[in-house]
Amino acid sequence: MKKIFLDLFFFKIHECFMAQQTIGPKVPRSINSKKVFFAFSPGESSFQRGYFGAHPDVYLTGVLHIRYTNKKPIFARKVEVSFVGKESVFFAGTLEEGQKIKEDDDDDFSDDDVSTETLSTHSAKRTIFSSSTCLWRSQSKGSYEGVTELDLPFRFKLPENLPPSLYMDKGCGRIYYMLKAKISRRPIDPDSRNYEKKIKIFCPIVRYTVIPPQAPSRWLVKKEGPALPHAVGYDVSLSNSTFGTGLSYVVPIKLTFHEPQIYLKKIFVGIKEYHELRTDRYETETKRYIVEETINAENIISTSDSENEYSLDVKLSIPSSRNLVYSVDSTYITVSHKIKVKFHLGKAPNIRLSKFINIKNMVSAKEFSRESLKVDIPAMIQQKLPFKVDIVKNKNSNAHISKRLSPFLPMFNKIHIIDPKSQKRISMEQLLHLTDYENPNTVYNSRSPRCSIK
């Protein structure tokens, strides 16, 4: 009886675990190998070369390493590398596209208070960008060659309209990029249909924005005559509408009371972050403050003898990128920010002001070179001396199978690769003069029409 109870207990645990695994979209994962792996280009600390978004020519570069032994080489026909970007969303909600999302009212409200027990779940996924290139091909078309050690450099030019990598709301919204390698190989087992060796790793893409010049904006209301109904005048200024993480900004505020019975209780200034996730039919929205400041009236000094005028500077410190999501607008994901100012008044309605702003990953003009970065692919394809492979024949195998497994091993000083532009074979000597090439792939992004990368 005890054994039956334990079996039932562990079955329920397994059932719950499997149910959790099936909820939501499939989480992207890396596929690693000790024999085939990616590495940064020599002297680099990331695959991304340059300040993407701030510089016109930014490349993704790296090296694909293949490491097999002389006794157990991999018999391959070609080696391909691809760079792929995807966007995915997963959420619970019932608001159909076209229905109006409830306006933000600043009332005390938490998204956690909403019950999602009766809500259905929705998901969507698309490919943002995909580009591939052939790094190596066997000398004889359709034949396999034994490979032990190869170092294959690669590069991809980043289209200027790619969104940055993004992870939000515990993975409900993702924009991610991956480097993938595929080796067309001969199966180890003659009865196997596994003709490919694949690996893939995450490759974060970071966008930058050059710190813009100041572009002041103001909310300004003044009493210019007895017929004007405004009982309170205010002047609120912003030095810019684009903010950067880790920086501080000052918001000057000036208040003037034209009615003696009206008084100030407190002033609130904050920046609110909005997350909008959508599919082709449904959408949902979450929001939260990433920074907020409240100043009580007793802490504000009057600037006039009649105590009807107040002036102060409110300092807002934008948190680091770990505590917020940069502004982005893509097909399924929109992240926006709004600065909100609220004057709590006595014997008069409160005054609320708001304005959309952008929060970007800032970089100064001095931090990057205005000259185009020259990205060269060095002649790094290396191969040890020709080797002899010991073939152990299976006594139970037929003669024609043994013959089919006999490898054709060329001299590796005659290795050729494929020119990404002309798709023709070029020698190691010609590789030294390999120049830049155009990327013919097409990009889809942010509900914009198709555009070709030139």
Short mmCIF file of C-alpha atoms in Angstrom, two decimals:
data_model
loop_
_atom_site.label_atom_id
_atom_site.label_comp_id
_atom_site.label_asym_id
_atom_site.label_seq_id
_atom_site.Cartn_x
_atom_site.Cartn_y
_atom_site.Cartn_z
CA MET A 1 0.00 0.00 0.00
CA LYS A 2 2.85 2.35 0.87
CA LYS A 3 4.54 1.63 -2.46
CA ILE A 4 1.33 2.39 -4.37
CA PHE A 5 0.99 5.68 -2.49
CA LEU A 6 4.58 6.70 -3.29
CA ASP A 7 4.15 5.77 -6.95
CA LEU A 8 0.99 7.88 -7.13
CA PHE A 9 2.74 10.77 -5.35
CA PHE A 10 5.70 10.85 -7.75
CA PHE A 11 3.36 10.43 -10.72
CA LYS A 12 1.47 13.57 -9.66
CA ILE A 13 4.75 15.48 -9.29
CA HIS A 14 5.83 14.36 -12.76
CA GLU A 15 2.42 15.30 -14.17
CA CYS A 16 2.61 18.79 -12.65
CA PHE A 17 6.15 19.25 -13.92
CA MET A 18 5.20 18.22 -17.45
CA ALA A 19 2.21 20.55 -17.34
CA GLN A 20 4.50 23.45 -16.40
CA GLN A 21 6.78 22.58 -19.30
CA THR A 22 3.91 22.86 -21.78
CA ILE A 23 2.72 26.28 -20.57
CA GLY A 24 3.96 29.14 -22.68
CA PRO A 25 6.18 29.21 -25.75
CA LYS A 26 9.29 27.12 -26.10
CA VAL A 27 12.19 28.85 -24.38
CA PRO A 28 15.18 29.32 -26.71
CA ARG A 29 18.28 27.50 -25.53
CA SER A 30 21.91 27.27 -26.56
CA ILE A 31 23.36 24.05 -27.98
CA ASN A 32 27.02 23.67 -27.05
CA SER A 33 29.80 21.35 -28.13
CA LYS A 34 33.44 20.94 -27.10
CA LYS A 35 34.39 20.03 -30.66
CA VAL A 36 32.56 22.83 -32.50
CA PHE A 37 32.24 26.23 -30.84
CA PHE A 38 32.14 29.98 -31.45
CA ALA A 39 34.71 32.48 -30.17
CA PHE A 40 35.25 36.23 -30.37
CA SER A 41 37.58 37.62 -32.99
CA PRO A 42 41.17 37.99 -31.73
CA GLY A 43 41.48 40.98 -29.41
CA GLU A 44 37.71 41.46 -29.04
CA SER A 45 35.47 40.98 -26.00
CA SER A 46 32.16 40.54 -27.86
CA PHE A 47 30.80 39.55 -31.26
CA GLN A 48 29.42 43.05 -31.87
CA ARG A 49 31.98 45.43 -33.34
CA GLY A 50 31.16 49.11 -32.79
CA TYR A 51 28.36 51.25 -31.37
CA PHE A 52 25.32 49.88 -33.16
CA GLY A 53 22.75 52.63 -33.74
CA ALA A 54 25.27 55.43 -33.26
CA HIS A 55 27.63 54.30 -36.02
CA PRO A 56 26.52 53.55 -39.60
CA ASP A 57 28.73 50.49 -40.22
CA VAL A 58 28.61 47.91 -37.43
CA TYR A 59 29.49 44.24 -37.93
CA LEU A 60 29.05 41.01 -36.06
CA THR A 61 32.34 39.13 -36.25
CA GLY A 62 33.77 35.98 -34.74
CA VAL A 63 35.48 32.67 -35.40
CA LEU A 64 34.00 29.19 -35.62
CA HIS A 65 36.44 26.62 -34.23
CA ILE A 66 36.32 22.95 -35.19
CA ARG A 67 38.41 20.60 -33.05
CA TYR A 68 38.52 16.88 -33.83
CA THR A 69 41.35 14.39 -33.40
CA ASN A 70 43.30 12.65 -36.16
CA LYS A 71 41.86 9.31 -35.09
CA LYS A 72 38.28 10.56 -35.10
CA PRO A 73 37.85 13.35 -37.65
CA ILE A 74 34.50 14.62 -38.83
CA PHE A 75 33.74 13.87 -42.47
CA ALA A 76 32.04 16.96 -43.84
CA ARG A 77 30.88 18.46 -47.13
CA LYS A 78 30.34 22.06 -46.01
CA VAL A 79 30.22 24.35 -42.98
CA GLU A 80 27.61 27.11 -42.72
CA VAL A 81 27.07 29.88 -40.17
CA SER A 82 23.87 31.88 -39.79
CA PHE A 83 22.81 34.88 -37.72
CA VAL A 84 19.12 34.86 -36.76
CA GLY A 85 16.95 37.29 -34.78
CA LYS A 86 13.50 36.46 -33.40
CA GLU A 87 10.71 38.16 -31.46
CA SER A 88 8.19 36.32 -29.29
CA VAL A 89 5.40 37.19 -26.86
CA PHE A 90 3.25 35.19 -24.48
CA PHE A 91 0.56 36.63 -22.23
CA ALA A 92 -2.91 36.16 -20.75
CA GLY A 93 -5.64 38.58 -21.80
CA THR A 94 -8.87 39.02 -23.69
CA LEU A 95 -8.59 42.52 -25.16
CA GLU A 96 -9.00 42.25 -28.91
CA GLU A 97 -7.07 44.45 -31.29
CA GLY A 98 -9.02 47.62 -32.01
CA GLN A 99 -10.51 47.83 -28.52
CA LYS A 100 -9.30 50.81 -26.54
CA ILE A 101 -6.93 50.18 -23.66
CA LYS A 102 -8.07 51.88 -20.46
CA GLU A 103 -6.44 55.26 -20.02
CA ASP A 104 -3.86 55.66 -17.29
CA ASP A 105 -5.50 57.34 -14.28
CA ASP A 106 -2.67 57.34 -11.71
CA ASP A 107 -4.96 55.81 -9.10
CA ASP A 108 -3.54 53.36 -6.61
CA PHE A 109 -3.74 50.21 -8.66
CA SER A 110 -1.54 47.16 -9.00
CA ASP A 111 -1.50 44.85 -11.99
CA ASP A 112 -1.03 41.99 -9.53
CA ASP A 113 -4.58 42.58 -8.26
CA VAL A 114 -6.08 41.41 -11.56
CA SER A 115 -7.26 37.80 -11.58
CA THR A 116 -6.11 35.80 -14.59
CA GLU A 117 -7.85 32.54 -13.71
CA THR A 118 -10.45 32.91 -16.48
CA LEU A 119 -8.18 34.56 -19.04
CA SER A 120 -6.94 32.66 -22.05
CA THR A 121 -3.31 32.72 -23.13
CA HIS A 122 -1.99 34.06 -26.42
CA SER A 123 1.40 33.85 -28.10
CA ALA A 124 3.10 34.99 -31.28
CA LYS A 125 6.54 34.60 -32.79
CA ARG A 126 8.33 35.89 -35.87
CA THR A 127 11.78 36.04 -37.42
CA ILE A 128 13.22 39.56 -37.41
CA PHE A 129 16.35 38.86 -39.38
CA SER A 130 18.14 35.90 -40.92
CA SER A 131 21.40 35.73 -42.84
CA SER A 132 23.71 32.81 -43.57
CA THR A 133 27.02 32.20 -45.29
CA CYS A 134 29.05 29.14 -46.29
CA LEU A 135 32.49 29.20 -44.65
CA TRP A 136 33.96 25.97 -45.99
CA ARG A 137 33.17 23.39 -48.67
CA SER A 138 34.86 20.13 -49.66
CA GLN A 139 37.06 20.15 -52.76
CA SER A 140 35.05 17.49 -54.56
CA LYS A 141 31.40 18.35 -55.00
CA GLY A 142 29.18 15.99 -53.06
CA SER A 143 32.12 14.23 -51.38
CA TYR A 144 33.03 14.16 -47.71
CA GLU A 145 36.45 15.24 -46.48
CA GLY A 146 38.02 14.43 -43.15
CA VAL A 147 38.40 17.54 -40.97
CA THR A 148 40.33 17.78 -37.72
CA GLU A 149 41.03 21.45 -36.95
CA LEU A 150 39.56 24.48 -38.68
CA ASP A 151 39.35 28.13 -37.61
CA LEU A 152 36.72 29.80 -39.77
CA PRO A 153 36.25 33.57 -39.38
CA PHE A 154 32.89 35.11 -40.26
CA ARG A 155 31.08 38.44 -40.22
CA PHE A 156 27.58 39.83 -40.70
CA LYS A 157 26.67 43.46 -41.24
CA LEU A 158 23.93 44.60 -38.86
CA PRO A 159 20.98 46.37 -40.56
CA GLU A 160 20.43 49.79 -39.03
CA ASN A 161 16.76 49.11 -38.17
CA LEU A 162 17.31 46.01 -36.02
CA PRO A 163 15.83 46.34 -32.49
CA PRO A 164 18.13 45.56 -29.54
CA SER A 165 18.01 42.35 -27.55
CA LEU A 166 15.19 42.51 -25.01
CA TYR A 167 13.88 40.42 -22.12
CA MET A 168 10.87 41.70 -20.19
CA ASP A 169 8.07 40.60 -17.87
CA LYS A 170 9.82 37.36 -16.87
CA GLY A 171 10.23 36.28 -20.47
CA CYS A 172 6.72 37.11 -21.70
CA GLY A 173 8.35 39.46 -24.20
CA ARG A 174 11.63 38.60 -25.91
CA ILE A 175 13.79 39.87 -28.73
CA TYR A 176 16.84 37.66 -29.06
CA TYR A 177 19.58 36.84 -31.54
CA MET A 178 21.55 33.64 -32.08
CA LEU A 179 24.60 32.47 -33.98
CA LYS A 180 24.11 29.03 -35.50
CA ALA A 181 26.61 26.67 -37.10
CA LYS A 182 25.67 23.69 -39.26
CA ILE A 183 28.10 21.07 -40.54
CA SER A 184 26.82 18.79 -43.29
CA ARG A 185 28.50 15.56 -42.26
CA ARG A 186 28.51 11.86 -42.95
CA PRO A 187 26.56 9.95 -40.27
CA ILE A 188 28.67 7.99 -37.82
CA ASP A 189 26.19 5.12 -38.00
CA PRO A 190 25.41 3.99 -41.59
CA ASP A 191 21.78 3.46 -40.58
CA SER A 192 21.45 6.93 -39.06
CA ARG A 193 19.72 9.84 -40.78
CA ASN A 194 21.61 12.45 -38.75
CA TYR A 195 23.44 14.23 -41.55
CA GLU A 196 24.05 17.48 -39.68
CA LYS A 197 26.05 18.68 -36.70
CA LYS A 198 24.45 21.81 -35.21
CA ILE A 199 25.33 24.28 -32.47
CA LYS A 200 23.88 27.66 -31.52
CA ILE A 201 24.56 30.36 -28.94
CA PHE A 202 22.88 33.58 -27.86
CA CYS A 203 24.41 36.73 -29.29
CA PRO A 204 23.16 39.91 -27.54
CA ILE A 205 22.75 43.01 -29.71
CA VAL A 206 23.12 46.37 -27.97
CA ARG A 207 21.91 49.63 -29.50
CA TYR A 208 23.36 53.04 -28.66
CA THR A 209 22.11 56.59 -29.10
CA VAL A 210 24.39 59.60 -29.29
CA ILE A 211 23.57 62.08 -26.52
CA PRO A 212 21.34 64.61 -28.32
CA PRO A 213 21.66 68.39 -27.97
CA GLN A 214 19.24 70.05 -25.59
CA ALA A 215 15.71 70.52 -26.95
CA PRO A 216 13.76 72.25 -24.14
CA SER A 217 10.00 71.84 -23.82
CA ARG A 218 7.58 73.47 -21.39
CA TRP A 219 4.15 73.21 -19.87
CA LEU A 220 3.16 76.84 -19.32
CA VAL A 221 -0.10 78.34 -18.07
CA LYS A 222 -0.32 81.97 -16.93
CA LYS A 223 -3.21 84.17 -15.83
CA GLU A 224 -3.34 86.98 -18.35
CA GLY A 225 -6.73 88.50 -17.50
CA PRO A 226 -9.75 88.25 -15.21
CA ALA A 227 -11.66 86.18 -17.77
CA LEU A 228 -9.09 83.38 -17.74
CA PRO A 229 -10.44 80.51 -15.57
CA HIS A 230 -7.03 79.20 -14.41
CA ALA A 231 -6.78 79.65 -10.66
CA VAL A 232 -3.25 78.23 -10.56
CA GLY A 233 -0.47 79.07 -13.01
CA TYR A 234 2.41 76.67 -13.58
CA ASP A 235 5.64 76.53 -15.54
CA VAL A 236 7.33 73.11 -15.88
CA SER A 237 10.39 72.67 -18.10
CA LEU A 238 12.25 69.71 -19.60
CA SER A 239 15.75 70.07 -21.04
CA ASN A 240 15.23 67.13 -23.38
CA SER A 241 12.76 64.40 -24.29
CA THR A 242 15.41 61.65 -24.56
CA PHE A 243 16.87 60.36 -21.31
CA GLY A 244 19.77 58.00 -20.61
CA THR A 245 20.23 55.33 -17.95
CA GLY A 246 22.41 56.10 -14.96
CA LEU A 247 22.03 59.85 -15.50
CA SER A 248 20.28 62.55 -13.47
CA TYR A 249 17.95 65.23 -14.81
CA VAL A 250 16.52 68.34 -13.17
CA VAL A 251 12.90 69.37 -13.73
CA PRO A 252 12.36 73.09 -12.84
CA ILE A 253 8.85 73.80 -11.52
CA LYS A 254 7.19 77.14 -10.76
CA LEU A 255 3.69 77.51 -9.28
CA THR A 256 1.62 80.69 -8.89
CA PHE A 257 -1.70 80.77 -6.98
CA HIS A 258 -4.22 83.39 -8.08
CA GLU A 259 -6.92 82.49 -5.53
CA PRO A 260 -6.16 82.88 -1.79
CA GLN A 261 -8.30 79.91 -0.69
CA ILE A 262 -6.39 77.43 -2.86
CA TYR A 263 -3.26 75.90 -1.36
CA LEU A 264 -0.63 73.29 -2.23
CA LYS A 265 -0.47 69.89 -0.53
CA LYS A 266 2.36 68.16 -2.39
CA ILE A 267 4.07 67.76 -5.78
CA PHE A 268 4.69 64.42 -7.46
CA VAL A 269 7.12 63.86 -10.37
CA GLY A 270 7.82 60.42 -11.82
CA ILE A 271 8.62 58.40 -14.93
CA LYS A 272 6.31 55.54 -15.80
CA GLU A 273 7.20 52.58 -18.02
CA TYR A 274 4.55 50.93 -20.21
CA HIS A 275 4.85 47.40 -21.63
CA GLU A 276 2.49 46.50 -24.46
CA LEU A 277 2.42 42.93 -25.77
CA ARG A 278 0.23 41.92 -28.69
CA THR A 279 -0.51 39.23 -31.23
CA ASP A 280 -2.37 39.57 -34.52
CA ARG A 281 -5.63 39.76 -32.57
CA TYR A 282 -5.03 40.29 -28.86
CA GLU A 283 -3.02 42.71 -26.75
CA THR A 284 -2.28 43.51 -23.13
CA GLU A 285 -0.49 46.23 -21.18
CA THR A 286 1.39 46.52 -17.90
CA LYS A 287 2.87 49.63 -16.31
CA ARG A 288 5.02 50.69 -13.38
CA TYR A 289 7.02 53.66 -12.12
CA ILE A 290 10.77 53.33 -12.55
CA VAL A 291 11.55 56.55 -10.65
CA GLU A 292 9.36 58.89 -8.59
CA GLU A 293 9.78 61.86 -6.27
CA THR A 294 7.22 63.37 -3.87
CA ILE A 295 7.76 66.78 -2.21
CA ASN A 296 5.39 67.89 0.55
CA ALA A 297 4.31 71.54 0.66
CA GLU A 298 6.00 72.21 4.02
CA ASN A 299 9.36 71.40 2.39
CA ILE A 300 8.87 73.95 -0.41
CA ILE A 301 9.98 77.52 0.24
CA SER A 302 7.80 80.33 -1.08
CA THR A 303 9.54 82.78 -3.44
CA SER A 304 7.28 85.75 -2.61
CA ASP A 305 6.13 87.56 0.51
CA SER A 306 2.50 86.74 -0.15
CA GLU A 307 3.28 83.01 -0.24
CA ASN A 308 1.37 82.59 -3.48
CA GLU A 309 4.39 81.60 -5.57
CA TYR A 310 6.59 78.52 -5.29
CA SER A 311 9.70 77.53 -7.21
CA LEU A 312 11.80 74.37 -6.95
CA ASP A 313 13.98 71.95 -8.92
CA VAL A 314 13.09 68.25 -8.82
CA LYS A 315 15.96 65.84 -9.51
CA LEU A 316 15.20 62.54 -11.23
CA SER A 317 17.89 59.85 -11.31
CA ILE A 318 17.26 57.33 -14.09
CA PRO A 319 18.04 53.79 -12.85
CA SER A 320 20.48 51.45 -14.52
CA SER A 321 19.48 49.30 -17.48
CA ARG A 322 18.91 46.32 -15.16
CA ASN A 323 15.90 48.05 -13.61
CA LEU A 324 14.19 49.22 -16.79
CA VAL A 325 13.64 48.37 -20.45
CA TYR A 326 14.77 50.75 -23.17
CA SER A 327 12.12 52.36 -25.35
CA VAL A 328 11.37 50.13 -28.34
CA ASP A 329 8.57 49.70 -30.88
CA SER A 330 8.40 46.44 -32.78
CA THR A 331 5.69 44.26 -34.30
CA TYR A 332 4.62 42.47 -31.11
CA ILE A 333 6.33 44.57 -28.42
CA THR A 334 6.18 48.25 -27.51
CA VAL A 335 7.98 49.76 -24.53
CA SER A 336 7.27 53.44 -23.92
CA HIS A 337 7.94 55.92 -21.13
CA LYS A 338 6.05 58.92 -19.86
CA ILE A 339 7.08 61.66 -17.42
CA LYS A 340 4.21 62.61 -15.14
CA VAL A 341 3.82 65.70 -12.94
CA LYS A 342 0.96 66.01 -10.47
CA PHE A 343 0.08 68.98 -8.22
CA HIS A 344 -2.06 67.95 -5.26
CA LEU A 345 -4.15 70.98 -4.30
CA GLY A 346 -6.49 71.92 -1.49
CA LYS A 347 -9.95 73.31 -2.35
CA ALA A 348 -9.28 72.83 -6.06
CA PRO A 349 -8.97 69.90 -8.48
CA ASN A 350 -5.52 68.38 -8.80
CA ILE A 351 -3.45 69.29 -11.86
CA ARG A 352 -1.93 66.45 -13.89
CA LEU A 353 0.66 66.84 -16.63
CA SER A 354 2.27 64.10 -18.73
CA LYS A 355 4.56 63.80 -21.73
CA PHE A 356 6.01 60.83 -23.63
CA ILE A 357 9.80 60.56 -23.50
CA ASN A 358 12.41 58.09 -24.75
CA ILE A 359 14.92 56.24 -22.60
CA LYS A 360 17.92 55.09 -24.59
CA ASN A 361 21.37 53.62 -24.09
CA MET A 362 23.36 56.85 -24.36
CA VAL A 363 26.90 57.26 -25.67
CA SER A 364 28.80 60.51 -26.13
CA ALA A 365 30.25 61.51 -29.48
CA LYS A 366 33.75 61.21 -28.00
CA GLU A 367 33.25 57.56 -27.06
CA PHE A 368 33.15 56.26 -30.60
CA SER A 369 35.08 57.02 -33.75
CA ARG A 370 33.21 58.80 -36.52
CA GLU A 371 35.40 57.01 -39.06
CA SER A 372 34.13 53.73 -40.42
CA LEU A 373 35.53 50.72 -38.62
CA LYS A 374 37.56 48.57 -41.00
CA VAL A 375 36.60 44.97 -40.39
CA ASP A 376 38.96 42.52 -42.05
CA ILE A 377 38.68 38.75 -42.07
CA PRO A 378 42.19 37.43 -41.51
CA ALA A 379 43.47 34.26 -43.13
CA MET A 380 42.88 32.12 -40.06
CA ILE A 381 41.90 28.81 -41.67
CA GLN A 382 44.41 26.39 -40.26
CA GLN A 383 44.90 22.68 -40.70
CA LYS A 384 47.49 20.30 -39.38
CA LEU A 385 49.54 18.06 -41.65
CA PRO A 386 47.67 15.39 -43.62
CA PHE A 387 46.74 12.50 -41.41
CA LYS A 388 46.05 8.86 -41.89
CA VAL A 389 42.78 7.52 -40.62
CA ASP A 390 42.69 4.01 -39.25
CA ILE A 391 39.52 2.34 -40.50
CA VAL A 392 38.31 -0.61 -38.45
CA LYS A 393 36.18 -2.91 -40.56
CA ASN A 394 33.19 -4.57 -39.04
CA LYS A 395 33.31 -8.30 -39.66
CA ASN A 396 29.53 -8.42 -40.02
CA SER A 397 29.41 -5.58 -42.52
CA ASN A 398 29.19 -6.09 -46.26
CA ALA A 399 32.01 -5.19 -48.63
CA HIS A 400 30.09 -2.39 -50.33
CA ILE A 401 29.42 -0.73 -46.98
CA SER A 402 33.13 -0.80 -46.11
CA LYS A 403 33.94 0.70 -49.47
CA ARG A 404 31.38 3.45 -48.97
CA LEU A 405 32.91 4.34 -45.62
CA SER A 406 36.39 4.74 -47.08
CA PRO A 407 37.21 8.46 -46.83
CA PHE A 408 38.70 10.61 -49.53
CA LEU A 409 41.38 12.66 -47.79
CA PRO A 410 42.87 15.49 -49.87
CA MET A 411 46.06 17.36 -49.14
CA PHE A 412 45.03 20.16 -46.82
CA ASN A 413 47.42 22.67 -48.34
CA LYS A 414 44.92 22.71 -51.22
CA ILE A 415 41.94 23.68 -49.09
CA HIS A 416 39.55 26.09 -50.78
CA ILE A 417 36.70 28.10 -49.30
CA ILE A 418 33.65 29.74 -50.87
CA ASP A 419 33.70 33.46 -51.65
CA PRO A 420 30.49 34.82 -49.98
CA LYS A 421 29.93 37.22 -52.90
CA SER A 422 30.64 35.17 -56.00
CA GLN A 423 29.99 31.73 -54.42
CA LYS A 424 33.11 30.49 -56.18
CA ARG A 425 36.00 28.62 -54.66
CA ILE A 426 38.99 30.69 -53.71
CA SER A 427 42.41 29.54 -52.53
CA MET A 428 44.13 30.36 -49.26
CA GLU A 429 46.25 32.92 -51.08
CA GLN A 430 43.18 34.63 -52.51
CA LEU A 431 41.65 34.67 -49.03
CA LEU A 432 44.23 37.26 -48.01
CA HIS A 433 42.62 39.70 -50.45
CA LEU A 434 39.02 38.99 -49.42
CA THR A 435 37.10 42.28 -49.34
CA ASP A 436 33.72 43.40 -48.08
CA TYR A 437 30.58 42.08 -49.70
CA GLU A 438 26.94 43.03 -49.84
CA ASN A 439 24.32 41.31 -47.74
CA PRO A 440 21.32 40.50 -49.97
CA ASN A 441 18.99 39.43 -47.19
CA THR A 442 15.69 41.12 -46.45
CA VAL A 443 14.74 42.55 -43.05
CA TYR A 444 11.31 42.81 -41.48
CA ASN A 445 10.92 45.08 -38.49
CA SER A 446 8.50 47.27 -36.55
CA ARG A 447 5.49 46.98 -38.83
CA SER A 448 7.45 48.72 -41.57
CA PRO A 449 7.43 47.64 -45.24
CA ARG A 450 10.09 45.26 -46.47
CA CYS A 451 13.42 46.85 -47.11
CA SER A 452 16.49 45.33 -48.70
CA ILE A 453 19.83 45.67 -47.01
CA LYS A 454 22.36 47.08 -49.43
#
